[in-house]
CSV table of C-alpha atoms and ligand atoms in Angstrom, one decimal:
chain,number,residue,atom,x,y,z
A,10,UNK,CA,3.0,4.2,-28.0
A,11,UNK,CA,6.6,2.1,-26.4
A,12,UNK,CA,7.7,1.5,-30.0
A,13,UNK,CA,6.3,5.6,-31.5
A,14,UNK,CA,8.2,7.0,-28.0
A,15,UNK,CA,11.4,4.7,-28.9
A,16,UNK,CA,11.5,5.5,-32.2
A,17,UNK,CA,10.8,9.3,-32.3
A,18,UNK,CA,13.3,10.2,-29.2
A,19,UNK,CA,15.9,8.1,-29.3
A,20,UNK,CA,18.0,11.3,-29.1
A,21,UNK,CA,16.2,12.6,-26.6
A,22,UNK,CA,15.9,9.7,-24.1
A,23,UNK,CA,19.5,9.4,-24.6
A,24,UNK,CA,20.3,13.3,-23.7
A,25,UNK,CA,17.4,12.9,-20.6
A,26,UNK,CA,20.1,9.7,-19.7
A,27,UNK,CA,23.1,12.0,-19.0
A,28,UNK,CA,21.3,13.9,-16.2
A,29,UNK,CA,20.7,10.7,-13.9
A,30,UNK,CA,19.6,12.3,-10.9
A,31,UNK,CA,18.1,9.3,-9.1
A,32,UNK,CA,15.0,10.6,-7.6
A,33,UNK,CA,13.1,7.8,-5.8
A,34,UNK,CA,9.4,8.8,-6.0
A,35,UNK,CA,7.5,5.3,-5.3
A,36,UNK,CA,7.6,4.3,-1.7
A,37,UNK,CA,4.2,3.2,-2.1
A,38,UNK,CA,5.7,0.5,-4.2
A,39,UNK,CA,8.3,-0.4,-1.5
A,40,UNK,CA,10.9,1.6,0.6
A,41,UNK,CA,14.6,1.4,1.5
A,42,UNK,CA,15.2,-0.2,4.8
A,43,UNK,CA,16.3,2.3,7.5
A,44,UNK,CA,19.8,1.8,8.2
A,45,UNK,CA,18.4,1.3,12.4
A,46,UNK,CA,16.2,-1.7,10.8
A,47,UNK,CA,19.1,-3.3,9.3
A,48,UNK,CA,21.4,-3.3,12.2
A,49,UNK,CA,18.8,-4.5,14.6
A,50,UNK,CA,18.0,-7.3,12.2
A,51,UNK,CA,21.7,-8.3,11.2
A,52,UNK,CA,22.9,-9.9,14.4
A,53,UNK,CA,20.0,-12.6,14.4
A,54,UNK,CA,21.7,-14.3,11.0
A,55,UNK,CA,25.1,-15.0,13.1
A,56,UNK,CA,24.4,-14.5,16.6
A,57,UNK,CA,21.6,-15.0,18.0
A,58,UNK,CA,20.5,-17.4,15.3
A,59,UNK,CA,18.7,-20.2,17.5
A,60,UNK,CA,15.4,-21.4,17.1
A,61,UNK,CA,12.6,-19.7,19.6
A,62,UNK,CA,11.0,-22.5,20.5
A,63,UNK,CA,13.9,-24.9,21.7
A,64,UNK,CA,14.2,-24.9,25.0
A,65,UNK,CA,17.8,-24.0,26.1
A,66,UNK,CA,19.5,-20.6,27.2
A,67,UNK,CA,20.5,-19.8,24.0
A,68,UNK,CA,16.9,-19.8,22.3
A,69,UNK,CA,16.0,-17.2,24.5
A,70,UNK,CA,18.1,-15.1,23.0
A,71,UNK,CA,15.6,-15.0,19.8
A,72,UNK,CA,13.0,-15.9,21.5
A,73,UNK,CA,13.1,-12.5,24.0
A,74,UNK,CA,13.6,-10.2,20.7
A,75,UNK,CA,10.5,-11.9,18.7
A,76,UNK,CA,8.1,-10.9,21.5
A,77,UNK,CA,10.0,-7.0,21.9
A,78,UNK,CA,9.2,-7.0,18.1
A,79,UNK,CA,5.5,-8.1,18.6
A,80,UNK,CA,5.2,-5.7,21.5
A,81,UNK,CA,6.9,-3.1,19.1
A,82,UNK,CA,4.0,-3.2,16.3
A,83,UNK,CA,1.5,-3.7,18.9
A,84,UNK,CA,2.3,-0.1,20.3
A,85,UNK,CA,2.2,1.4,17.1
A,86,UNK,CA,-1.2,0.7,16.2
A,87,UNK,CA,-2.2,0.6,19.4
A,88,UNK,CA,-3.3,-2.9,20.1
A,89,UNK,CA,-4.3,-3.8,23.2
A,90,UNK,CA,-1.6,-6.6,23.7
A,91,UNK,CA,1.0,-8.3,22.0
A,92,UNK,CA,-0.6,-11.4,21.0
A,93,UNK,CA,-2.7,-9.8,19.2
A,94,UNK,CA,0.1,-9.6,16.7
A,95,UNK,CA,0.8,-12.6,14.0
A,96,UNK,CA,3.8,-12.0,12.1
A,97,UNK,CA,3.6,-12.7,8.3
A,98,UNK,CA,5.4,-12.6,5.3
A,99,UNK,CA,3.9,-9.7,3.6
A,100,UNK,CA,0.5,-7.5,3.2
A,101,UNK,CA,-0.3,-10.4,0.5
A,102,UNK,CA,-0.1,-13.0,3.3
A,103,UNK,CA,-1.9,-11.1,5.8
A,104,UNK,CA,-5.0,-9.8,3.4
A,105,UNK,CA,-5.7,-13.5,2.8
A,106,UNK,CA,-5.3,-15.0,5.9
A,107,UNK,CA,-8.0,-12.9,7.2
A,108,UNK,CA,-10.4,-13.2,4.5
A,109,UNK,CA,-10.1,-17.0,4.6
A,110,UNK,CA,-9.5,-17.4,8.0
A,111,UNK,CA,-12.8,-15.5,9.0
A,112,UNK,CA,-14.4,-17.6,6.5
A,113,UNK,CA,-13.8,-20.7,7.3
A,114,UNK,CA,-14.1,-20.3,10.6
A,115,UNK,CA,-17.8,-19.8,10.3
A,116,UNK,CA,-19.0,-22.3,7.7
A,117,UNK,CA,-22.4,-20.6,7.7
A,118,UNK,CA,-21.6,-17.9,6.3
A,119,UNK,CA,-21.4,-17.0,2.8
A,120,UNK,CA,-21.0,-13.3,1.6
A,121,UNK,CA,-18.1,-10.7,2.0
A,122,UNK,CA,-17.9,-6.9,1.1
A,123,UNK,CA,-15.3,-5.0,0.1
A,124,UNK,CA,-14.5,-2.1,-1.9
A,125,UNK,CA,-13.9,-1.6,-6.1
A,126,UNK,CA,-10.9,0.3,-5.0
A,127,UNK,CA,-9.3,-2.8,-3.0
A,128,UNK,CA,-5.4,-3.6,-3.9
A,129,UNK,CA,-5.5,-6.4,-6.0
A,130,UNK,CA,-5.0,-8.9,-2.6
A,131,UNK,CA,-8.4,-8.4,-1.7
A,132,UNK,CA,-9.9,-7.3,-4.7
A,133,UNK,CA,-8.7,-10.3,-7.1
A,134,UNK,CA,-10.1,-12.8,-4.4
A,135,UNK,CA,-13.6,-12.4,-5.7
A,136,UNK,CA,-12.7,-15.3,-8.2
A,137,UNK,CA,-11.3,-18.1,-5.2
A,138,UNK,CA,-14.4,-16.8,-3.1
A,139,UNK,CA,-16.8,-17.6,-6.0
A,140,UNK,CA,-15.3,-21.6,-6.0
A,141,UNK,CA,-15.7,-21.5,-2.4
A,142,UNK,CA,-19.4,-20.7,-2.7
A,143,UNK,CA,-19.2,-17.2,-1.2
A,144,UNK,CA,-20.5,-14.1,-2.9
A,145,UNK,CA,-19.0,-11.1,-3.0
A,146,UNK,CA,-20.3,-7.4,-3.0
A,147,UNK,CA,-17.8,-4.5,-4.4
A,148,UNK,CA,-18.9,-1.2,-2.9
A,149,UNK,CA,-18.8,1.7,-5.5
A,150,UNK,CA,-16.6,4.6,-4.7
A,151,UNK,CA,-17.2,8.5,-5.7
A,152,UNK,CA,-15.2,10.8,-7.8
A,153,UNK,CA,-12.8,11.4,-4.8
A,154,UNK,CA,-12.1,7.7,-4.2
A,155,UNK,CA,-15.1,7.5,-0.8
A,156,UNK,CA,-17.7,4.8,-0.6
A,157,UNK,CA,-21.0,5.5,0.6
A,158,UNK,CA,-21.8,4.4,4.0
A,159,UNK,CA,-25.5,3.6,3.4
A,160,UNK,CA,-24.4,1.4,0.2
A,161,UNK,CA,-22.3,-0.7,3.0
A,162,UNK,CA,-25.6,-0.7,5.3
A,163,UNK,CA,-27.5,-1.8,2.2
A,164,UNK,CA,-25.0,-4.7,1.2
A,165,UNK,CA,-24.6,-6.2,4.9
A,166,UNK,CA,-27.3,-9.4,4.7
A,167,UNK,CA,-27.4,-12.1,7.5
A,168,UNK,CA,-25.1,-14.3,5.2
A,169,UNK,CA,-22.2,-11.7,5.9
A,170,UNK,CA,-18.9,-12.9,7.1
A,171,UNK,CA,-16.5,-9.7,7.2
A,172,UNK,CA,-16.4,-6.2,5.6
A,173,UNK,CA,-12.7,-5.6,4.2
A,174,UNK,CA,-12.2,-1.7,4.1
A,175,UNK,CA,-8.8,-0.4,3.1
A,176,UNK,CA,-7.5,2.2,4.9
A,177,UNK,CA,-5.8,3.9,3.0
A,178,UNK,CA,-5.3,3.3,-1.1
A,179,UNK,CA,-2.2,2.6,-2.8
A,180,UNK,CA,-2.5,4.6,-5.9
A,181,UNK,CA,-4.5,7.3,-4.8
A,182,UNK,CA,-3.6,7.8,-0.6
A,183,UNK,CA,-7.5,8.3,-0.2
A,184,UNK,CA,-8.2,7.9,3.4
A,185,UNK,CA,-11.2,5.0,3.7
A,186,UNK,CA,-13.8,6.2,6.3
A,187,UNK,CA,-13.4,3.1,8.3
A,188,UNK,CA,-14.2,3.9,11.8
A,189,UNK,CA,-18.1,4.4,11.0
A,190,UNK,CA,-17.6,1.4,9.3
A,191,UNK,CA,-16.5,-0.7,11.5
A,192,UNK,CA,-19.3,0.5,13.5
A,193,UNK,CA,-21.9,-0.1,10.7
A,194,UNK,CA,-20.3,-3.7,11.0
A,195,UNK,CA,-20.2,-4.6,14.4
A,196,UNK,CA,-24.1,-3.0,14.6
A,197,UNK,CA,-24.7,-6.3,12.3
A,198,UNK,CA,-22.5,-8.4,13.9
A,199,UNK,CA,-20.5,-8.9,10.9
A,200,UNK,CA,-16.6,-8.6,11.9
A,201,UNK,CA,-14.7,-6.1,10.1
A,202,UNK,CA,-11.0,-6.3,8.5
A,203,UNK,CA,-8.7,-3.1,7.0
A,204,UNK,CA,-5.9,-3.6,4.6
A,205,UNK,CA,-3.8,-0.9,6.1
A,206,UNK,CA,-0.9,-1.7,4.2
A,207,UNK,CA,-0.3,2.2,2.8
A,208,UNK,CA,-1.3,3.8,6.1
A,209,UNK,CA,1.0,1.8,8.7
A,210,UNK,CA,3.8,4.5,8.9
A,211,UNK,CA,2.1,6.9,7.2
A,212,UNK,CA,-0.4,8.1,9.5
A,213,UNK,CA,-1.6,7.5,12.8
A,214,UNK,CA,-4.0,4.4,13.0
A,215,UNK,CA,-5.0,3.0,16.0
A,216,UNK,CA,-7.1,-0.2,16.2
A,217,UNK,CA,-8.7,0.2,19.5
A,218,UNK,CA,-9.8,3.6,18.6
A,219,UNK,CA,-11.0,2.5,15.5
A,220,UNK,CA,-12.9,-0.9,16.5
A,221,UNK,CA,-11.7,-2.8,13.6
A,222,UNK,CA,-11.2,-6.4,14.2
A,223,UNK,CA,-8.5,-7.5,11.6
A,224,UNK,CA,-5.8,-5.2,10.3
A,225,UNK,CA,-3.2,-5.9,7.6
A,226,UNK,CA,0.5,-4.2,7.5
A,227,UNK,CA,3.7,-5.0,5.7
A,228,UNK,CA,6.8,-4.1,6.8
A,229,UNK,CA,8.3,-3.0,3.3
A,230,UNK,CA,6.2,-0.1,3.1
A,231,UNK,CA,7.7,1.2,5.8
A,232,UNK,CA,11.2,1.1,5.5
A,233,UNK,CA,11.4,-2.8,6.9
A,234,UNK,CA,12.6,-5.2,4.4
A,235,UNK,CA,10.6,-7.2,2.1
A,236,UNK,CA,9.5,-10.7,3.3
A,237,UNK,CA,7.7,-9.5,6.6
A,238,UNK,CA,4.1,-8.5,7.2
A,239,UNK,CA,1.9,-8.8,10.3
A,240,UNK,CA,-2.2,-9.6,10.7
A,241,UNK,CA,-3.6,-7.9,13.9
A,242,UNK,CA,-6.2,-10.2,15.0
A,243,UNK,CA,-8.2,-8.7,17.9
A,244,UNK,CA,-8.6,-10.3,21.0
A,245,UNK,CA,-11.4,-13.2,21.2
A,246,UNK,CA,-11.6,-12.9,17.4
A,247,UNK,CA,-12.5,-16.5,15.6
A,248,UNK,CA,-10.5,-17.0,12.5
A,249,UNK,CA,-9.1,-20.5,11.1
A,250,UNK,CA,-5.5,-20.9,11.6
A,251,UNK,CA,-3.0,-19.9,8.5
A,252,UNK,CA,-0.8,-23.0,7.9
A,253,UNK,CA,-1.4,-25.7,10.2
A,254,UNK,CA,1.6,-27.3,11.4
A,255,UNK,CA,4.0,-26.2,15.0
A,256,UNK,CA,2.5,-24.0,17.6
A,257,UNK,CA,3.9,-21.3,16.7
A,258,UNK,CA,2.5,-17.8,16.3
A,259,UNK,CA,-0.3,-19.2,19.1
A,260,UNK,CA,-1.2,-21.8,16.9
A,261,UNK,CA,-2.3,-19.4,13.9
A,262,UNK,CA,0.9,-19.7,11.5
A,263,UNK,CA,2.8,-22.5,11.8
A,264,UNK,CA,6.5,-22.4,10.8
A,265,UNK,CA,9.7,-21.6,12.3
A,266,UNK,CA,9.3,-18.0,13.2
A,267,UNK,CA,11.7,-15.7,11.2
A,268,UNK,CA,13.4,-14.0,13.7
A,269,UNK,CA,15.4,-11.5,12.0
A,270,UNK,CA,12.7,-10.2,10.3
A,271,UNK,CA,10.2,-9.6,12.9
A,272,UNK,CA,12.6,-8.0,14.6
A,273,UNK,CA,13.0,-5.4,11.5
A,274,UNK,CA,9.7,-5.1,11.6
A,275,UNK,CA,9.8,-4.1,15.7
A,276,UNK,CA,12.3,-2.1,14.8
A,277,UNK,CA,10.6,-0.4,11.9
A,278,UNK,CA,7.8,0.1,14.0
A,279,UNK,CA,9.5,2.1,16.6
A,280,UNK,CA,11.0,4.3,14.0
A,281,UNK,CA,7.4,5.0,12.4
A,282,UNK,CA,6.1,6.3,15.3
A,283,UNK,CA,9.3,8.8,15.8
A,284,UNK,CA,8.3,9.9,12.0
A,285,UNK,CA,4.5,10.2,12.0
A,286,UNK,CA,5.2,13.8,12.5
A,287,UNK,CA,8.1,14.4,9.5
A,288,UNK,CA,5.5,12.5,7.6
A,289,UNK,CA,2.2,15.2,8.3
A,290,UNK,CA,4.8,18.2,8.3
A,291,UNK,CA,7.6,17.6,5.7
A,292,UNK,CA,6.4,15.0,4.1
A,293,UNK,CA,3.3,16.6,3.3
A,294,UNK,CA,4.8,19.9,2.4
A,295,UNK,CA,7.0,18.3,0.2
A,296,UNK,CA,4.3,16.6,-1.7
A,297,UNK,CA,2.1,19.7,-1.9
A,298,UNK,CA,5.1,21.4,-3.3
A,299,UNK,CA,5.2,18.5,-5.6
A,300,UNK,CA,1.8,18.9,-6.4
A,301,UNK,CA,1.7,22.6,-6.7
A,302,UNK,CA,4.5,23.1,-9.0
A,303,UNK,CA,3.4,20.3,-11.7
A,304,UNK,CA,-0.5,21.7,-12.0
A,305,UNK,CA,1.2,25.4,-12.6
A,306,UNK,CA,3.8,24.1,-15.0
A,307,UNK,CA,1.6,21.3,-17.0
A,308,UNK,CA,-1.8,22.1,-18.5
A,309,UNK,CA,-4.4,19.5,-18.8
A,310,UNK,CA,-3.4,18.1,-15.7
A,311,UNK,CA,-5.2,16.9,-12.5
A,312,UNK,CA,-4.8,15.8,-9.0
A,313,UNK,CA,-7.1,12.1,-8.4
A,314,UNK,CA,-8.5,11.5,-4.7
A,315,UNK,CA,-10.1,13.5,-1.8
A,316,UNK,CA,-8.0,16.7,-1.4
A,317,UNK,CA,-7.7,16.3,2.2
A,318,UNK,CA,-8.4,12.6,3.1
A,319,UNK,CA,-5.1,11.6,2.2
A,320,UNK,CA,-2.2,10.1,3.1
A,321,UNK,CA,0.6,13.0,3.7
A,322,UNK,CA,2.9,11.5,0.6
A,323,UNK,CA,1.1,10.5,-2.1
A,324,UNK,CA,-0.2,11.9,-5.4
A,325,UNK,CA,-1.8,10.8,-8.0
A,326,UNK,CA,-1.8,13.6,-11.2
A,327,UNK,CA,-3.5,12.7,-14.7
A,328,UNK,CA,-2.0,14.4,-17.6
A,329,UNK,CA,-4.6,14.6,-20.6
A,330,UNK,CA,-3.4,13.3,-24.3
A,331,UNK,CA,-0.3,11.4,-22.9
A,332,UNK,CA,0.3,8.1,-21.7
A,333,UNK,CA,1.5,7.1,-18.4
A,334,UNK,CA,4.1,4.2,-19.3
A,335,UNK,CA,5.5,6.7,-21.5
A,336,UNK,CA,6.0,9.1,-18.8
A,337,UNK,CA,7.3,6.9,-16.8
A,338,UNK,CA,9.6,5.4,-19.6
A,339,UNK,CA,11.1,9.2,-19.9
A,340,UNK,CA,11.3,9.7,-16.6
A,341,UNK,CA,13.2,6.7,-16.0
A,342,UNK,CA,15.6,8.0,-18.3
A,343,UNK,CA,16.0,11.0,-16.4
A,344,UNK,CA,16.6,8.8,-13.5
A,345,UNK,CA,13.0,9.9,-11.6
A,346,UNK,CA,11.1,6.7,-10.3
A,347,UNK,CA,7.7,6.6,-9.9
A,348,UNK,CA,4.3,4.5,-11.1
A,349,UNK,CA,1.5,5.0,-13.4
A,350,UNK,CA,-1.7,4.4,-13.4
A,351,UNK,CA,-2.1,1.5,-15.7
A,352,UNK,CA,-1.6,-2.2,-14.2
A,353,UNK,CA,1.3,-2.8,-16.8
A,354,UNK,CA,2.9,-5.1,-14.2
A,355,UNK,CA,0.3,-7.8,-14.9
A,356,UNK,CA,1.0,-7.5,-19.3
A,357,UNK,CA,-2.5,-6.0,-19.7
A,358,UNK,CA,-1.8,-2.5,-19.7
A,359,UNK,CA,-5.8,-2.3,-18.5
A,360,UNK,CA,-5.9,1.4,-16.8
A,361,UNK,CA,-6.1,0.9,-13.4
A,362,UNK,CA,-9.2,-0.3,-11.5
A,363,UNK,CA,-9.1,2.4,-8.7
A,364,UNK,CA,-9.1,5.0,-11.2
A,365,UNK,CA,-11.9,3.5,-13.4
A,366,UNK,CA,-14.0,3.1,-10.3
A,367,UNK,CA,-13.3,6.8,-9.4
A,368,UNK,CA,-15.3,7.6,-12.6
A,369,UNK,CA,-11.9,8.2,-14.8
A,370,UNK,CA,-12.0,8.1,-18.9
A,371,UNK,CA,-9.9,5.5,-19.4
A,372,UNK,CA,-7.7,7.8,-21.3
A,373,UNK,CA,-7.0,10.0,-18.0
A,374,UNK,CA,-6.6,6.2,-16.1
A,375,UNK,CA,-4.0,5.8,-18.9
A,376,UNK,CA,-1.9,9.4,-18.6
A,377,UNK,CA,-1.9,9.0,-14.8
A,378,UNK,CA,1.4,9.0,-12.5
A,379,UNK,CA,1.7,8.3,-9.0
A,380,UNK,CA,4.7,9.9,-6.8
A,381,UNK,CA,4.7,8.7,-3.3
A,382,UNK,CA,7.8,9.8,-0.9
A,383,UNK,CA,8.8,9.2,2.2
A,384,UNK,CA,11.3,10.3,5.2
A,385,UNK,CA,14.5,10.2,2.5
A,386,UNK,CA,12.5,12.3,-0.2
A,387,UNK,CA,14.0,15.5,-0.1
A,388,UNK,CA,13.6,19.4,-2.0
A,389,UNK,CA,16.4,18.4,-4.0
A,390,UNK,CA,14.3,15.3,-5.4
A,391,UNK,CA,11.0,17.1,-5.8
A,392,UNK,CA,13.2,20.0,-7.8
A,393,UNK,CA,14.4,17.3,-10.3
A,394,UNK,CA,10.8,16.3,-10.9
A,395,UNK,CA,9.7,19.5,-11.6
A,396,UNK,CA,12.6,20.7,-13.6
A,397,UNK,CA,12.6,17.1,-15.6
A,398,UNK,CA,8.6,16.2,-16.1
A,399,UNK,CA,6.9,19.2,-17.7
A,400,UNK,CA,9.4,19.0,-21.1
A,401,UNK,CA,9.0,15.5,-21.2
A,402,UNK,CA,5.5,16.3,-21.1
A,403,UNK,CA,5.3,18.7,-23.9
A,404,UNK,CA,7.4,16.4,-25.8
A,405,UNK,CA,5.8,13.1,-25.7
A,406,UNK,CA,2.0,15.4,-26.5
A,407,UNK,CA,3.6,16.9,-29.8
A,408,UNK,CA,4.1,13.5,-31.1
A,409,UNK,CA,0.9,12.2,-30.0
A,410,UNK,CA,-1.8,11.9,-32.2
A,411,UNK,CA,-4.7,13.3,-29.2
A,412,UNK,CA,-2.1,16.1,-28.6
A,413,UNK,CA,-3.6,19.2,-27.4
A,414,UNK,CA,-2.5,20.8,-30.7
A,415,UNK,CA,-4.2,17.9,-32.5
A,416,UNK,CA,-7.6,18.5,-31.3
B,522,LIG,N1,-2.4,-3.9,0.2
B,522,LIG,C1,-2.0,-2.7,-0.3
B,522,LIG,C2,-3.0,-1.5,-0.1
B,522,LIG,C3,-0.8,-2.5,-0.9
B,522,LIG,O1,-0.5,-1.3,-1.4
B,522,LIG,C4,0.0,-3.7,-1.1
B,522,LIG,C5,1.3,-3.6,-1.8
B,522,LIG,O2,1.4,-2.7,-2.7
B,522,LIG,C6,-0.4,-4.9,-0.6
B,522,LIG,C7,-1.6,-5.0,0.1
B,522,LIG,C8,0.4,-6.1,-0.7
B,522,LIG,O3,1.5,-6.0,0.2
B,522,LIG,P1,2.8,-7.0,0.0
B,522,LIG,O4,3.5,-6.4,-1.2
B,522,LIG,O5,3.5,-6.9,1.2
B,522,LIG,O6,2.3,-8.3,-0.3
């Protein structure tokens, strides 16, 4: 389909290239730091650039803004206290450390369940599990992207370690029903972990509120820079230490602690909660818009997930008898940003998993796009997207050969 799309609109790729409005439409992929986050970070690469843990007056001058950024992304998801708080390096990091960590830290366990709609840092761990002796158990979703809570009652044996529940998903924004969850969980006395990577910023979540015992965020999803992440580790909570080395981070991630970057994170933090509202009002609006405007305009075309357990910026539309790289590949040209649903990044160009699992043909997996915006998306951007996508639509299905007009 790259070479057919090259080939047949060289012209037209060229003509979409002279209109470059620059929409950015995939903040679930990452996000442009807030300009607050970069000025509160800056002065920690020339400044105040000591070590925390050495012991003179000048350390403290990291050392006092390290634990103000811990307190920071406590508050926002509620923790009960700061130390609750590891800082990471990303979602990646965090997602790991807590499957492994629980592991190893009790030996006699063997069995972990998660979910087939898992980002790929919990869901591709099946394999390392597997050498480590541990099974894994893959809850099944419905069309709308839910698990079923008596599968997770069903899967939970006395071999169980941790269930790993997303919060929210990445391609999709389907809201995970993890409060009962958790609960189903803890009534086994198996711990219980979220990757809440896409919901961090994006919607209220609140750990205590929620019981959950493990929570993953990452800071670039959220207008912090890439490189920073954080593992919320409740209170009492037996888990294997990360790297093994210094005492920092409590003992559970050795490693000179990267100052600058926790404190973006803190920083970022404090912003999010100023913007959970933008996000449920605006953002939402915006995306609905979005939404609304591409159904009406393209035929064939569909919205993937729960229609109201989601996350306030994301959408996920599959466009029948086209394929999503294309789209994207015409877009781009057009200067509109966004992802599809096919995991291209890896070479395989396999449809996506979450979609599969949802019960998607693989064709719709293939012609699906995800737009996810943020505080900075604006009218102006969602215009362009509807002014730019439904021609390159109808263009790219009257050369295909499962066109509409083919059929
Ligand atoms: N979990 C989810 C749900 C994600 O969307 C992502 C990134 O897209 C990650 C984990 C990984 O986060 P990071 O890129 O910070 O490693």
């Amino acid at each position: 389909m790259f070479f057919l799309v090259s080939s047949c609109l060289r012209g037209y790729i060229r003509r979409l290239q002279s209109v470059k409005p620059m929409v950015y439409a995939d903040n679930n992929a990452t996000t442009r730091v807030a300009d607050e986050v970069l000025a509160a970070m800056l002065p920690f690469f020339t400044d105040a650039y000591g070590n925390p843990s050495s012991m003179y007056e000048f350390a403290t001058e990291a050392k006092k803004p390290l634990e103000h950024a811990r307190a920071q992304v406590a508050a926002l998801i509620n923790a009960g206290r700061p130390d609750e708080i590891v800082f990471t390096s990303c979602g990646t990091e965090s997602d790991n450390a807590a499957i492994f960590g629980v592991l190893a830290a009790m030996p006699a366990k063997k069995h972990v369940v998660m979910t087939t709609v898992e980002h790929p840092a919990i869901y591709n761990l099946d394999e390392e599990l597997g050498r480590r002796g541990c099974r894994v158990t893959k809850l099944a979703v419905n069309r709308a992207g839910l698990p079923n809570l008596d599968d997770l009652r069903a899967a939970i044996s006395t071999d169980t370690a941790l269930v790993s529940m997303m919060w929210a998903n990445n391609e999709t924004g389907v809201i995970m029903p993890v409060a009962p969850a958790a609960a189903i969980a803890h009534g086994r006395g198996v711990l219980f972990h979220t990757d809440a990577v896409q919901a961090v910023g994006k919607i209220p979540v609140d750990v205590q509120a929620t019981g959950v015992d493990l929570l993953s965020l990452s800071g670039h999803k959220f207008h912090a820079p890439k490189g920073v992440g954080a593992l919320y580790v409740r209170h009492g909570t037996r888990i294997r230490p990360f790297f093994v080395g210094g005492h920092q981070e409590h003992g559970r991630r050795a490693g000179t602690e990267n100052v600058p970057y926790a404190v973006a994170l803190g920083a970022a933090a404090d912003l999010a909660a100023t913007f959970l509202k933008d996000e449920a009002t605006r953002v939402r609006a915006l995306r609905d818009q979005l939404e609304r405007g591409l159904l009406e305009r393209i035929p064939h075309s569909s919205v993937n997930g729960d229609p109201v357990l989601r996350t306030p910026n994301t959408s996920s539309i599959s466009f029948k008898f086209v394929e999503g790289e294309a789209i994207l590949l015409l877009m781009s040209a057009a200067g509109i940003c966004a992802s599809s649903g096919s995991a291209c990044t890896s070479g395989s160009l396999e449809p996506s998993h979450v979609l599969r699992a949802m019960g998607l043909a693989h064709a719709d997996a293939h012609g699906t796009v995800r737009f996810s915006l943020s505080r900075f998306s604006t009218e102006a951007d969602v215009a362009a997207i509807l002014e730019h996508l439904p021609p390159i639509i109808t263009r790219l299905r009257a050369i295909s050969p499962f066109g509409p007009k083919n059929k």
